[in-house]
Amino acid sequence: MNEQQGYLEHGTAAERWDRGVLFFDAKEYTKAARVLLTVTAEAPEQLAPRLLLARAYYHSAQLSRAEHELRAILEQWPVEDYAQLMLGRTLERQGRAAEAARHLRMAAALSGEFPE
């Protein structure tokens, strides 16, 4: 294991969560994803780290990983409107607009944003 990888994986889940947030806020999305992956592996029942991991994947253009994480989130939390929105946007970025539309409509309905 190299020194940087050791740093990314070092500490408690709470310390790694804080480190992942710092990397995300600094727009170091790939590093954030590597840290957050260790947090989500340790605490898969926690929604916040999983959503931030999906966002880090999205922003670092790891779209298939973002899609996979978002679908896993929605299996556990089917009414999570932000995950629906993110999945829709992820699918759009992959050129899958027809599939994305369903998730974007669901996100709007769950958040109370109905078209006029």
PDB file of C-alpha atoms in Angstrom:
ATOM      1  CA  MET A   1       0.000   0.000   0.000  1.00  0.00           C
ATOM      2  CA  ASN A   2       1.429   3.393  -0.898  1.00  0.00           C
ATOM      3  CA  GLU A   3       1.689   6.240   1.592  1.00  0.00           C
ATOM      4  CA  GLN A   4      -1.195   8.283   0.148  1.00  0.00           C
ATOM      5  CA  GLN A   5      -3.546   5.284   0.116  1.00  0.00           C
ATOM      6  CA  GLY A   6      -2.641   4.634   3.751  1.00  0.00           C
ATOM      7  CA  TYR A   7      -3.531   8.220   4.623  1.00  0.00           C
ATOM      8  CA  LEU A   8      -6.836   8.017   2.813  1.00  0.00           C
ATOM      9  CA  GLU A   9      -7.834   4.837   4.675  1.00  0.00           C
ATOM     10  CA  HIS A  10      -6.406   5.814   8.074  1.00  0.00           C
ATOM     11  CA  GLY A  11      -8.575   6.648  11.095  1.00  0.00           C
ATOM     12  CA  THR A  12     -12.059   6.012  12.326  1.00  0.00           C
ATOM     13  CA  ALA A  13     -15.087   6.104  10.062  1.00  0.00           C
ATOM     14  CA  ALA A  14     -15.920   9.563  11.442  1.00  0.00           C
ATOM     15  CA  GLU A  15     -12.409  10.834  10.678  1.00  0.00           C
ATOM     16  CA  ARG A  16     -12.553   9.380   7.169  1.00  0.00           C
ATOM     17  CA  TRP A  17     -16.007  10.921   6.669  1.00  0.00           C
ATOM     18  CA  ASP A  18     -14.595  14.331   7.617  1.00  0.00           C
ATOM     19  CA  ARG A  19     -11.621  13.775   5.291  1.00  0.00           C
ATOM     20  CA  GLY A  20     -13.948  12.750   2.453  1.00  0.00           C
ATOM     21  CA  VAL A  21     -16.038  15.898   2.932  1.00  0.00           C
ATOM     22  CA  LEU A  22     -12.884  18.030   2.901  1.00  0.00           C
ATOM     23  CA  PHE A  23     -11.696  16.438  -0.339  1.00  0.00           C
ATOM     24  CA  PHE A  24     -15.167  16.844  -1.859  1.00  0.00           C
ATOM     25  CA  ASP A  25     -15.370  20.502  -0.832  1.00  0.00           C
ATOM     26  CA  ALA A  26     -11.899  21.041  -2.337  1.00  0.00           C
ATOM     27  CA  LYS A  27     -13.204  19.513  -5.599  1.00  0.00           C
ATOM     28  CA  GLU A  28     -10.797  16.576  -5.221  1.00  0.00           C
ATOM     29  CA  TYR A  29     -13.574  14.206  -6.219  1.00  0.00           C
ATOM     30  CA  THR A  30     -11.469  11.148  -6.995  1.00  0.00           C
ATOM     31  CA  LYS A  31      -9.742  11.308  -3.607  1.00  0.00           C
ATOM     32  CA  ALA A  32     -13.084  11.950  -1.921  1.00  0.00           C
ATOM     33  CA  ALA A  33     -14.520   8.848  -3.578  1.00  0.00           C
ATOM     34  CA  ARG A  34     -11.599   6.696  -2.456  1.00  0.00           C
ATOM     35  CA  VAL A  35     -12.041   7.826   1.153  1.00  0.00           C
ATOM     36  CA  LEU A  36     -15.827   7.628   1.137  1.00  0.00           C
ATOM     37  CA  LEU A  37     -15.757   4.135  -0.336  1.00  0.00           C
ATOM     38  CA  THR A  38     -14.062   2.934   2.868  1.00  0.00           C
ATOM     39  CA  VAL A  39     -16.707   4.681   4.975  1.00  0.00           C
ATOM     40  CA  THR A  40     -19.613   3.209   3.021  1.00  0.00           C
ATOM     41  CA  ALA A  41     -18.076  -0.263   3.163  1.00  0.00           C
ATOM     42  CA  GLU A  42     -17.911   0.023   6.937  1.00  0.00           C
ATOM     43  CA  ALA A  43     -21.334   1.645   7.402  1.00  0.00           C
ATOM     44  CA  PRO A  44     -23.552   0.802   4.387  1.00  0.00           C
ATOM     45  CA  GLU A  45     -26.669   1.700   6.372  1.00  0.00           C
ATOM     46  CA  GLN A  46     -25.642   5.377   6.468  1.00  0.00           C
ATOM     47  CA  LEU A  47     -27.269   7.408   3.697  1.00  0.00           C
ATOM     48  CA  ALA A  48     -25.140  10.585   3.805  1.00  0.00           C
ATOM     49  CA  PRO A  49     -21.778   8.950   2.984  1.00  0.00           C
ATOM     50  CA  ARG A  50     -23.365   6.944   0.194  1.00  0.00           C
ATOM     51  CA  LEU A  51     -24.942  10.032  -1.378  1.00  0.00           C
ATOM     52  CA  LEU A  52     -21.673  11.943  -1.137  1.00  0.00           C
ATOM     53  CA  LEU A  53     -19.838   8.976  -2.673  1.00  0.00           C
ATOM     54  CA  ALA A  54     -22.301   8.977  -5.583  1.00  0.00           C
ATOM     55  CA  ARG A  55     -21.804  12.735  -6.003  1.00  0.00           C
ATOM     56  CA  ALA A  56     -18.009  12.309  -5.963  1.00  0.00           C
ATOM     57  CA  TYR A  57     -18.299   9.642  -8.647  1.00  0.00           C
ATOM     58  CA  TYR A  58     -20.597  11.909 -10.697  1.00  0.00           C
ATOM     59  CA  HIS A  59     -18.303  14.920 -10.463  1.00  0.00           C
ATOM     60  CA  SER A  60     -15.224  12.847 -11.329  1.00  0.00           C
ATOM     61  CA  ALA A  61     -17.042  11.458 -14.399  1.00  0.00           C
ATOM     62  CA  GLN A  62     -17.148   7.923 -12.999  1.00  0.00           C
ATOM     63  CA  LEU A  63     -20.710   7.699 -14.237  1.00  0.00           C
ATOM     64  CA  SER A  64     -21.181   3.935 -14.171  1.00  0.00           C
ATOM     65  CA  ARG A  65     -20.000   3.874 -10.545  1.00  0.00           C
ATOM     66  CA  ALA A  66     -22.313   6.780  -9.720  1.00  0.00           C
ATOM     67  CA  GLU A  67     -25.217   4.945 -11.352  1.00  0.00           C
ATOM     68  CA  HIS A  68     -24.425   1.737  -9.477  1.00  0.00           C
ATOM     69  CA  GLU A  69     -24.242   3.535  -6.109  1.00  0.00           C
ATOM     70  CA  LEU A  70     -27.426   5.517  -6.760  1.00  0.00           C
ATOM     71  CA  ARG A  71     -29.370   2.404  -7.728  1.00  0.00           C
ATOM     72  CA  ALA A  72     -28.146   0.702  -4.537  1.00  0.00           C
ATOM     73  CA  ILE A  73     -29.254   3.729  -2.514  1.00  0.00           C
ATOM     74  CA  LEU A  74     -32.687   3.661  -4.134  1.00  0.00           C
ATOM     75  CA  GLU A  75     -33.071  -0.036  -3.362  1.00  0.00           C
ATOM     76  CA  GLN A  76     -32.695   0.785   0.324  1.00  0.00           C
ATOM     77  CA  TRP A  77     -34.341   4.244   0.300  1.00  0.00           C
ATOM     78  CA  PRO A  78     -36.795   4.269  -2.652  1.00  0.00           C
ATOM     79  CA  VAL A  79     -38.276   7.663  -1.755  1.00  0.00           C
ATOM     80  CA  GLU A  80     -34.916   9.486  -1.564  1.00  0.00           C
ATOM     81  CA  ASP A  81     -35.681  12.343  -3.973  1.00  0.00           C
ATOM     82  CA  TYR A  82     -32.092  13.577  -4.273  1.00  0.00           C
ATOM     83  CA  ALA A  83     -30.887  10.102  -5.289  1.00  0.00           C
ATOM     84  CA  GLN A  84     -33.650   9.982  -7.922  1.00  0.00           C
ATOM     85  CA  LEU A  85     -32.536  13.397  -9.229  1.00  0.00           C
ATOM     86  CA  MET A  86     -28.869  12.400  -9.272  1.00  0.00           C
ATOM     87  CA  LEU A  87     -29.647   9.127 -11.040  1.00  0.00           C
ATOM     88  CA  GLY A  88     -31.633  11.029 -13.661  1.00  0.00           C
ATOM     89  CA  ARG A  89     -28.771  13.453 -14.236  1.00  0.00           C
ATOM     90  CA  THR A  90     -26.230  10.630 -14.319  1.00  0.00           C
ATOM     91  CA  LEU A  91     -28.261   8.808 -16.957  1.00  0.00           C
ATOM     92  CA  GLU A  92     -28.595  12.051 -18.961  1.00  0.00           C
ATOM     93  CA  ARG A  93     -24.807  12.479 -18.953  1.00  0.00           C
ATOM     94  CA  GLN A  94     -24.544   8.943 -20.315  1.00  0.00           C
ATOM     95  CA  GLY A  95     -26.875   9.840 -23.193  1.00  0.00           C
ATOM     96  CA  ARG A  96     -29.802   7.851 -21.781  1.00  0.00           C
ATOM     97  CA  ALA A  97     -32.389  10.651 -21.728  1.00  0.00           C
ATOM     98  CA  ALA A  98     -35.464   8.441 -22.033  1.00  0.00           C
ATOM     99  CA  GLU A  99     -34.430   6.369 -19.023  1.00  0.00           C
ATOM    100  CA  ALA A 100     -33.416   9.523 -17.130  1.00  0.00           C
ATOM    101  CA  ALA A 101     -36.822  11.157 -17.598  1.00  0.00           C
ATOM    102  CA  ARG A 102     -38.558   8.630 -15.347  1.00  0.00           C
ATOM    103  CA  HIS A 103     -36.155   9.313 -12.481  1.00  0.00           C
ATOM    104  CA  LEU A 104     -36.332  13.075 -12.955  1.00  0.00           C
ATOM    105  CA  ARG A 105     -40.146  12.958 -12.847  1.00  0.00           C
ATOM    106  CA  MET A 106     -40.014  10.809  -9.716  1.00  0.00           C
ATOM    107  CA  ALA A 107     -37.563  13.232  -8.071  1.00  0.00           C
ATOM    108  CA  ALA A 108     -39.842  16.167  -8.858  1.00  0.00           C
ATOM    109  CA  ALA A 109     -42.903  14.376  -7.510  1.00  0.00           C
ATOM    110  CA  LEU A 110     -41.106  13.292  -4.309  1.00  0.00           C
ATOM    111  CA  SER A 111     -39.837  16.806  -3.658  1.00  0.00           C
ATOM    112  CA  GLY A 112     -43.244  18.379  -4.400  1.00  0.00           C
ATOM    113  CA  GLU A 113     -42.144  20.158  -7.590  1.00  0.00           C
ATOM    114  CA  PHE A 114     -45.061  19.405  -9.877  1.00  0.00           C
ATOM    115  CA  PRO A 115     -45.132  20.945 -13.370  1.00  0.00           C
ATOM    116  CA  GLU A 116     -47.681  23.685 -13.810  1.00  0.00           C
TER     117      GLU A 116
END
